[in-house]
PDB file of C-alpha atoms in Angstrom:
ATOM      1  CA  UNK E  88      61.048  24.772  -1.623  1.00 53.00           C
ATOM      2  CA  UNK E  89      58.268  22.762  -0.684  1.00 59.00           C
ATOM      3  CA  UNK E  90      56.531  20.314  -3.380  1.00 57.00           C
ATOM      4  CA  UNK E  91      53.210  20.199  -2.877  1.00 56.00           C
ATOM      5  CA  UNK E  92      51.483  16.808  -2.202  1.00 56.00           C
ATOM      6  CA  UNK E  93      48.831  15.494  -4.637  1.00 56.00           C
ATOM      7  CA  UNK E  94      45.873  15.453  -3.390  1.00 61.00           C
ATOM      8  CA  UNK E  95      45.589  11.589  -3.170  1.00 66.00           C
ATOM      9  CA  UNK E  96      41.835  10.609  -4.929  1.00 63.00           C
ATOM     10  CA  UNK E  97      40.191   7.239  -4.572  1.00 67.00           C
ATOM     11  CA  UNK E  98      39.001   6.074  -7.863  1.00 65.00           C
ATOM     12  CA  UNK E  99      35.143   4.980  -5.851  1.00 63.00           C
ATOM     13  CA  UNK E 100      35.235   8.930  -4.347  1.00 64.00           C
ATOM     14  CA  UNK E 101      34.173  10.373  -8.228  1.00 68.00           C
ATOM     15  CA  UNK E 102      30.843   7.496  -8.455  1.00 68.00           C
ATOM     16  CA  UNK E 103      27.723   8.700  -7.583  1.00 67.00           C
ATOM     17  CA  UNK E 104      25.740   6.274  -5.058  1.00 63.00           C
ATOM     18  CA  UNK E 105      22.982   6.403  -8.150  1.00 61.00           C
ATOM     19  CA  UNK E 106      25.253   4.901 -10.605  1.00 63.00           C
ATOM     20  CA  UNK E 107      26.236   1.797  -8.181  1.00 65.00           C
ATOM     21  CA  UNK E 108      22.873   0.957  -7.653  1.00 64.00           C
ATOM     22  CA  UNK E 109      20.840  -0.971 -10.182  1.00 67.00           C
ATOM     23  CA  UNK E 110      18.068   1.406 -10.477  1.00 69.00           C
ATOM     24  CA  UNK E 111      16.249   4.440  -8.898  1.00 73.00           C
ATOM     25  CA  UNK E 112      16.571   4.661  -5.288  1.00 75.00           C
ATOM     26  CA  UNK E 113      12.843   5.896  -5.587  1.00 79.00           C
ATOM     27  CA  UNK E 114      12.129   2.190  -6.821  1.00 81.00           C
ATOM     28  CA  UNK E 115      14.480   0.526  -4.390  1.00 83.00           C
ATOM     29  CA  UNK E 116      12.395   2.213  -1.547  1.00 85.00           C
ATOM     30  CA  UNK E 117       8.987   1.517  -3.237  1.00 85.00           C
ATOM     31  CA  UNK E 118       9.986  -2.239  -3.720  1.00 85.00           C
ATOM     32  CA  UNK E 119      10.760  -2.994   0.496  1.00 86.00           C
ATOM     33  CA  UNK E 120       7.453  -0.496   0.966  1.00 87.00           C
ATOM     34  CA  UNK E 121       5.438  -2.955  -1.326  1.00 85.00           C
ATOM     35  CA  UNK E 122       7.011  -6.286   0.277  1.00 86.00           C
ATOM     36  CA  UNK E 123       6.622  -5.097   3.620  1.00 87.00           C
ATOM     37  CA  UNK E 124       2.808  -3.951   2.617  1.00 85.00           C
ATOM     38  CA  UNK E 125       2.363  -7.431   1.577  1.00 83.00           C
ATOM     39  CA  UNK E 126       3.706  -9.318   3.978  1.00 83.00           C
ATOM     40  CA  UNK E 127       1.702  -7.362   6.818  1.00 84.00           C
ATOM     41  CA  UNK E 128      -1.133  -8.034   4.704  1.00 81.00           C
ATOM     42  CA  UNK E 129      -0.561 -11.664   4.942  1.00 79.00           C
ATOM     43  CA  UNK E 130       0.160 -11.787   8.640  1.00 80.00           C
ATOM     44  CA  UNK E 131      -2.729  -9.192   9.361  1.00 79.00           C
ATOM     45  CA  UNK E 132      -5.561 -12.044   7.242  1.00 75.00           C
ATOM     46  CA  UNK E 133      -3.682 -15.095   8.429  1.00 76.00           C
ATOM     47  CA  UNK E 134      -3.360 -13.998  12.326  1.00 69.00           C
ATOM     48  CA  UNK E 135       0.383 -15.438  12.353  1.00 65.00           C
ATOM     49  CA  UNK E 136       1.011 -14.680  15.549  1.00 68.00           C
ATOM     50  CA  UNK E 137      -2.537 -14.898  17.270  1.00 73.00           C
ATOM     51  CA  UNK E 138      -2.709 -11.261  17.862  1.00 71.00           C
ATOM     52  CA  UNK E 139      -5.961 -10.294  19.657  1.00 74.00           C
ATOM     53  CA  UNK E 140      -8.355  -8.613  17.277  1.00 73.00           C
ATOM     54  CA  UNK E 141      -8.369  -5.343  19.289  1.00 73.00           C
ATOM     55  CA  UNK E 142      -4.400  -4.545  18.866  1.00 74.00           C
ATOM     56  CA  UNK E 143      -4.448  -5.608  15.709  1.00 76.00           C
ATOM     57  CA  UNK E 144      -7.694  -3.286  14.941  1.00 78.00           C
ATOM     58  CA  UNK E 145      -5.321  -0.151  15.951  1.00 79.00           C
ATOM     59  CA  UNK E 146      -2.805  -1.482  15.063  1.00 81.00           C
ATOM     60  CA  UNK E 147      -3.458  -2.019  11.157  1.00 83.00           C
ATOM     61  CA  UNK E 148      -4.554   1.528  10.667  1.00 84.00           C
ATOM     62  CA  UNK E 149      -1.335   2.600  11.849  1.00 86.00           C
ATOM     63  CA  UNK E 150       1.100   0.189   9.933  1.00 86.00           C
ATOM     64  CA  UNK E 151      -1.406   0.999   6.749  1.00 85.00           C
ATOM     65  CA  UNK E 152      -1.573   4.395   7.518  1.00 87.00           C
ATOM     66  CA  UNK E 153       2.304   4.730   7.505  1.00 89.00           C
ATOM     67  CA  UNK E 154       2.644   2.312   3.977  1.00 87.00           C
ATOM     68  CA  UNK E 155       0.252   4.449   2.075  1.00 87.00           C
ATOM     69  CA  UNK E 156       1.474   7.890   3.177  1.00 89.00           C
ATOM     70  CA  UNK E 157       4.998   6.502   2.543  1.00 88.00           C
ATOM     71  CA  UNK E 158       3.875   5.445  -0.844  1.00 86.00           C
ATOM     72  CA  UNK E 159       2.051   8.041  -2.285  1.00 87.00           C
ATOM     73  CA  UNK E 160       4.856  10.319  -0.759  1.00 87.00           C
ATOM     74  CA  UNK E 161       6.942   8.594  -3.389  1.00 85.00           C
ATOM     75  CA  UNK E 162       4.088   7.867  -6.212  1.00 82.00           C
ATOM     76  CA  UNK E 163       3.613  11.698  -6.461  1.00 83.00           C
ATOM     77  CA  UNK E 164       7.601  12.867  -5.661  1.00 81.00           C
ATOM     78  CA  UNK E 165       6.835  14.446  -2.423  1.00 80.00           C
ATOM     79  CA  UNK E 166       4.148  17.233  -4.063  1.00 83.00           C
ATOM     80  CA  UNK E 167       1.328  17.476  -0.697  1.00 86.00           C
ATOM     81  CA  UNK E 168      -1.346  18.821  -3.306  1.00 88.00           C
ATOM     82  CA  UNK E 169      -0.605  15.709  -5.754  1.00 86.00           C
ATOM     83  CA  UNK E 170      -0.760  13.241  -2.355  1.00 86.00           C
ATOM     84  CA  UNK E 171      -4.131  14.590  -0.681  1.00 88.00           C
ATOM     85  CA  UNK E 172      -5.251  14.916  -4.296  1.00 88.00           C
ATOM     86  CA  UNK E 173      -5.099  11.095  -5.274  1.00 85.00           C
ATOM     87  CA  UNK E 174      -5.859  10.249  -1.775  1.00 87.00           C
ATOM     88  CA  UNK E 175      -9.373  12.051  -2.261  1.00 89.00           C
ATOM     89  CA  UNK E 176      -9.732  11.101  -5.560  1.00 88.00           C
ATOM     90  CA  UNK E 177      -9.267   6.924  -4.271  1.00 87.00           C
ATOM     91  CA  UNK E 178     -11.538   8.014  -1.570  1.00 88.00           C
ATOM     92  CA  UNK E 179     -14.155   9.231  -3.083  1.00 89.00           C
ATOM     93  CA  UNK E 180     -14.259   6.053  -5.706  1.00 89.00           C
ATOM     94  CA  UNK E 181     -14.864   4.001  -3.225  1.00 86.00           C
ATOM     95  CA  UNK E 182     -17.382   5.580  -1.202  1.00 86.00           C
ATOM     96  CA  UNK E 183     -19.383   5.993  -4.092  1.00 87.00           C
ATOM     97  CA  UNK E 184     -18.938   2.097  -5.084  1.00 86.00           C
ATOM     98  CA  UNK E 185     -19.829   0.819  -1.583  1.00 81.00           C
ATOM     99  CA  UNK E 186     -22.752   2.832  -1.108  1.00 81.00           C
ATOM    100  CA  UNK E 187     -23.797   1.533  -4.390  1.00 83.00           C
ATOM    101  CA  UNK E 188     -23.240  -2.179  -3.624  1.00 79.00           C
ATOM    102  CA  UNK E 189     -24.602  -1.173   0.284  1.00 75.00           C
ATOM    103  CA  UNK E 190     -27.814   0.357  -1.395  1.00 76.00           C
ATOM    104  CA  UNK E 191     -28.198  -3.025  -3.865  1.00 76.00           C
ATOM    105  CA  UNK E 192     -27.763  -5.505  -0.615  1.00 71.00           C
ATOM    106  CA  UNK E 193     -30.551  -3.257   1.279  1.00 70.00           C
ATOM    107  CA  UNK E 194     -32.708  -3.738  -1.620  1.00 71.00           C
ATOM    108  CA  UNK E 195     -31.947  -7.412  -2.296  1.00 75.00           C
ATOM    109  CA  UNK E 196     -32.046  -9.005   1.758  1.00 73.00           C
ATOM    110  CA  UNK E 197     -32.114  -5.718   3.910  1.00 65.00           C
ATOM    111  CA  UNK E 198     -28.765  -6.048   4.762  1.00 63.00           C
ATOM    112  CA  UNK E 199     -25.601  -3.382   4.405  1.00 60.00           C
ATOM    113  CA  UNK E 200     -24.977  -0.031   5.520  1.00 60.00           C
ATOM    114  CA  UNK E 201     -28.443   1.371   4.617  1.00 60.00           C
ATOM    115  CA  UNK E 202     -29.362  -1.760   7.284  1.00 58.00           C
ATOM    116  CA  UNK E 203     -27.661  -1.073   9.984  1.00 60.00           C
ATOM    117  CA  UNK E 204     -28.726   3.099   9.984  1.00 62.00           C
ATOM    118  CA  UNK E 205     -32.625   2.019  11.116  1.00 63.00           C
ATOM    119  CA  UNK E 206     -31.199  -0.262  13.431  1.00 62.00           C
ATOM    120  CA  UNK E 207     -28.365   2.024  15.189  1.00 63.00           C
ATOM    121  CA  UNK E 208     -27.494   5.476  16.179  1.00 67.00           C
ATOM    122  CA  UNK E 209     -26.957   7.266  13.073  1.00 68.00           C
ATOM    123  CA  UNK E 210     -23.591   8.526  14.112  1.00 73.00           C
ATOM    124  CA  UNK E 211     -22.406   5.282  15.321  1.00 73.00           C
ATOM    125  CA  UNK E 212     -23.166   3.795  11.794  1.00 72.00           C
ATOM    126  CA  UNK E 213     -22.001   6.505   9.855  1.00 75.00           C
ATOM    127  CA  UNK E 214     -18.239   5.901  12.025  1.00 77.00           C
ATOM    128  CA  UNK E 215     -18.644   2.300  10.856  1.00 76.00           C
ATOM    129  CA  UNK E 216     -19.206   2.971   7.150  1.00 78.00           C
ATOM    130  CA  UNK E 217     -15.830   5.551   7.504  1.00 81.00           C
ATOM    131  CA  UNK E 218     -14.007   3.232   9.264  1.00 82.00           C
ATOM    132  CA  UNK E 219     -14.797   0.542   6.307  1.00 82.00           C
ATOM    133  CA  UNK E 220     -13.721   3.320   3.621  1.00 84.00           C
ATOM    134  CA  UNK E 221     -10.666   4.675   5.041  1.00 85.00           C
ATOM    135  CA  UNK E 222      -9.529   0.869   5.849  1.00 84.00           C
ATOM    136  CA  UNK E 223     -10.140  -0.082   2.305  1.00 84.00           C
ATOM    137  CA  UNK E 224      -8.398   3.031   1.088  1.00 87.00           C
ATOM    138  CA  UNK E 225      -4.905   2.523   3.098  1.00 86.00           C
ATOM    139  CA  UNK E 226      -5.267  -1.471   1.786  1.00 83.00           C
ATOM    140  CA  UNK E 227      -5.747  -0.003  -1.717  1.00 83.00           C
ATOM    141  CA  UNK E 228      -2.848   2.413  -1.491  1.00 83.00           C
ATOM    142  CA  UNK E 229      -0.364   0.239   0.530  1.00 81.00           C
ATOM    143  CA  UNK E 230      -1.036  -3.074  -1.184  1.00 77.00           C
ATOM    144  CA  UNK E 231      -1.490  -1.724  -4.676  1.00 79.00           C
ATOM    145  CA  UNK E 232      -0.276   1.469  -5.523  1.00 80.00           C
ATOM    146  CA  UNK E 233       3.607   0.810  -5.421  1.00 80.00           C
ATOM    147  CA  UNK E 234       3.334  -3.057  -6.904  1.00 82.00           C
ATOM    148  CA  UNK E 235       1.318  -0.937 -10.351  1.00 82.00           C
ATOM    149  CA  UNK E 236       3.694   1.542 -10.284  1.00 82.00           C
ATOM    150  CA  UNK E 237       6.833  -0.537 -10.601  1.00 83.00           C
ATOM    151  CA  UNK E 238       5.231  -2.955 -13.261  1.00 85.00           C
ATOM    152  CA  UNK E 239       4.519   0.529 -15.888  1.00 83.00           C
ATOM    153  CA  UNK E 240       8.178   1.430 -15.002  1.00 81.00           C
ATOM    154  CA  UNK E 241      10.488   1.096 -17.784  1.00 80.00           C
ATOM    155  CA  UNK E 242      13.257  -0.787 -15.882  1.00 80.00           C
ATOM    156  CA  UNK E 243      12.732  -4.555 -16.280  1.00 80.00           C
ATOM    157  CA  UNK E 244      14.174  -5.368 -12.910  1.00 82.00           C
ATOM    158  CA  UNK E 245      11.702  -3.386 -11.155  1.00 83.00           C
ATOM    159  CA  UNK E 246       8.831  -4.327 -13.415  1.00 85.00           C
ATOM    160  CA  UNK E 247       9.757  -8.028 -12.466  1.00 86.00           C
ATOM    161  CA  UNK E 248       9.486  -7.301  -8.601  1.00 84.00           C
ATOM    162  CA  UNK E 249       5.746  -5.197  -9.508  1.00 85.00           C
ATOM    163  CA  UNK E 250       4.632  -8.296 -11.201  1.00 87.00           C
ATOM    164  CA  UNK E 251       5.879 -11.405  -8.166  1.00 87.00           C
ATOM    165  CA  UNK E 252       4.401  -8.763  -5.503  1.00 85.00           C
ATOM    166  CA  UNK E 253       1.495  -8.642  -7.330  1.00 85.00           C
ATOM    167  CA  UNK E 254       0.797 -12.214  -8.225  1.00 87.00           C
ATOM    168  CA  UNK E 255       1.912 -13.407  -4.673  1.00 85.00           C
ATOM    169  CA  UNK E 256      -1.176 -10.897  -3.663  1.00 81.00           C
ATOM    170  CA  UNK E 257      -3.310 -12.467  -5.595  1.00 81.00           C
ATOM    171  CA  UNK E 258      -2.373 -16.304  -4.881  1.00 85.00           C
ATOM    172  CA  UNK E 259      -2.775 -15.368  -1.532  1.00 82.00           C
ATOM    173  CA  UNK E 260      -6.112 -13.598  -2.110  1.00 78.00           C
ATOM    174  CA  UNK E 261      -7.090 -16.626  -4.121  1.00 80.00           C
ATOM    175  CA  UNK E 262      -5.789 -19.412  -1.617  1.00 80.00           C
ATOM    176  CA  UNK E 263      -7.532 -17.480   1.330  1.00 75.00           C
ATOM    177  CA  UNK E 264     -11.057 -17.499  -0.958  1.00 71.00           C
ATOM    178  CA  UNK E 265     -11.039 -21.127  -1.647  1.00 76.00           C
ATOM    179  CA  UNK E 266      -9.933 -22.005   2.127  1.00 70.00           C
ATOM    180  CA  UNK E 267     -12.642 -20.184   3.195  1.00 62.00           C
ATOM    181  CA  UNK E 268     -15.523 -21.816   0.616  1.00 56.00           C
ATOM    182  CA  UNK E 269     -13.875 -25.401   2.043  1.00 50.00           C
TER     183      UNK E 269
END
């Protein structure tokens, strides 16, 4: 007669990899998304590395391109309708508020958007004025969207990495402004 061997468990084999980690892997994920948004941010204004303006041109659609999909992937839980949804919505926002301020600098110096259509090829300007928009857009997302949505989580861990990403944003922001009045 044979006794059969128990069936030798690890007490770590029953925990779930959700209960080890301090909170949401959705958060974890959205917090290196938002540092790595911000420090491309910083090295994409700053020129770190003295990358020509060309690759860097292509170069920061792509990397911003990737961040915001990436984020709003998470924002919305992986719903397409929800992502191309908010991405129109952003869109559309700030179309509308740059024509506005385009249409106020026209009236106020001749400058803007509304400018440069009587002095170009109306198809080259309108690729200019898209190229501004969908730039600003990917910024918006990449830079913004996951820092706001970690600080009105409910977890203070990941509100307090929302709020340093954001105010190291800003300081940079800020520092970049006055080095550039001086």
């Amino acid at each position: 007669m044979k006794l059969k061997a128990k069936k030798s468990v690890k007490p770590w084999d029953d925990i779930s990899i959700d209960e080890i980690l301090p909170y949401n892997p959705k958060y974890t994920k959205m917090i290196i998304l938002s540092y790595i948004s911000i420090a491309f941010f910083i090295f994409e204004n700053t020129n770190f590395l003295g990358v020509s303006e060309n690759i860097l041109f292509l170069g920061k659609y792509i990397v911003y391109g990737i961040l915001a999909f990436s984020l709003l992937y998470l924002f919305e839980d992986g719903n397409l309708g929800r992502m191309l949804n908010a991405f129109i919505s952003i869109t559309l926002v700030l179309a509308v508020i740059s024509l506005l301020l385009n249409t106020f600098l026209f009236v106020i110096n001749g400058s803007g958007f509304l400018g440069d259509l009587i002095g170009l090829d109306l198809p080259i300007a309108i690729l200019g004025f898209v190229l501004i928009i969908l730039d600003a857009v990917l910024v918006i997302i990449a830079a913004f969207l996951g820092p706001l949505n970690l600080i009105v989580t409910d977890h203070p861990k990941v509100q307090k990495h929302g709020a340093v990403i954001v105010v190291v944003f800003y300081i940079f922001i800020f520092l970049s402004w006055i080095l550039h009045i001086i």
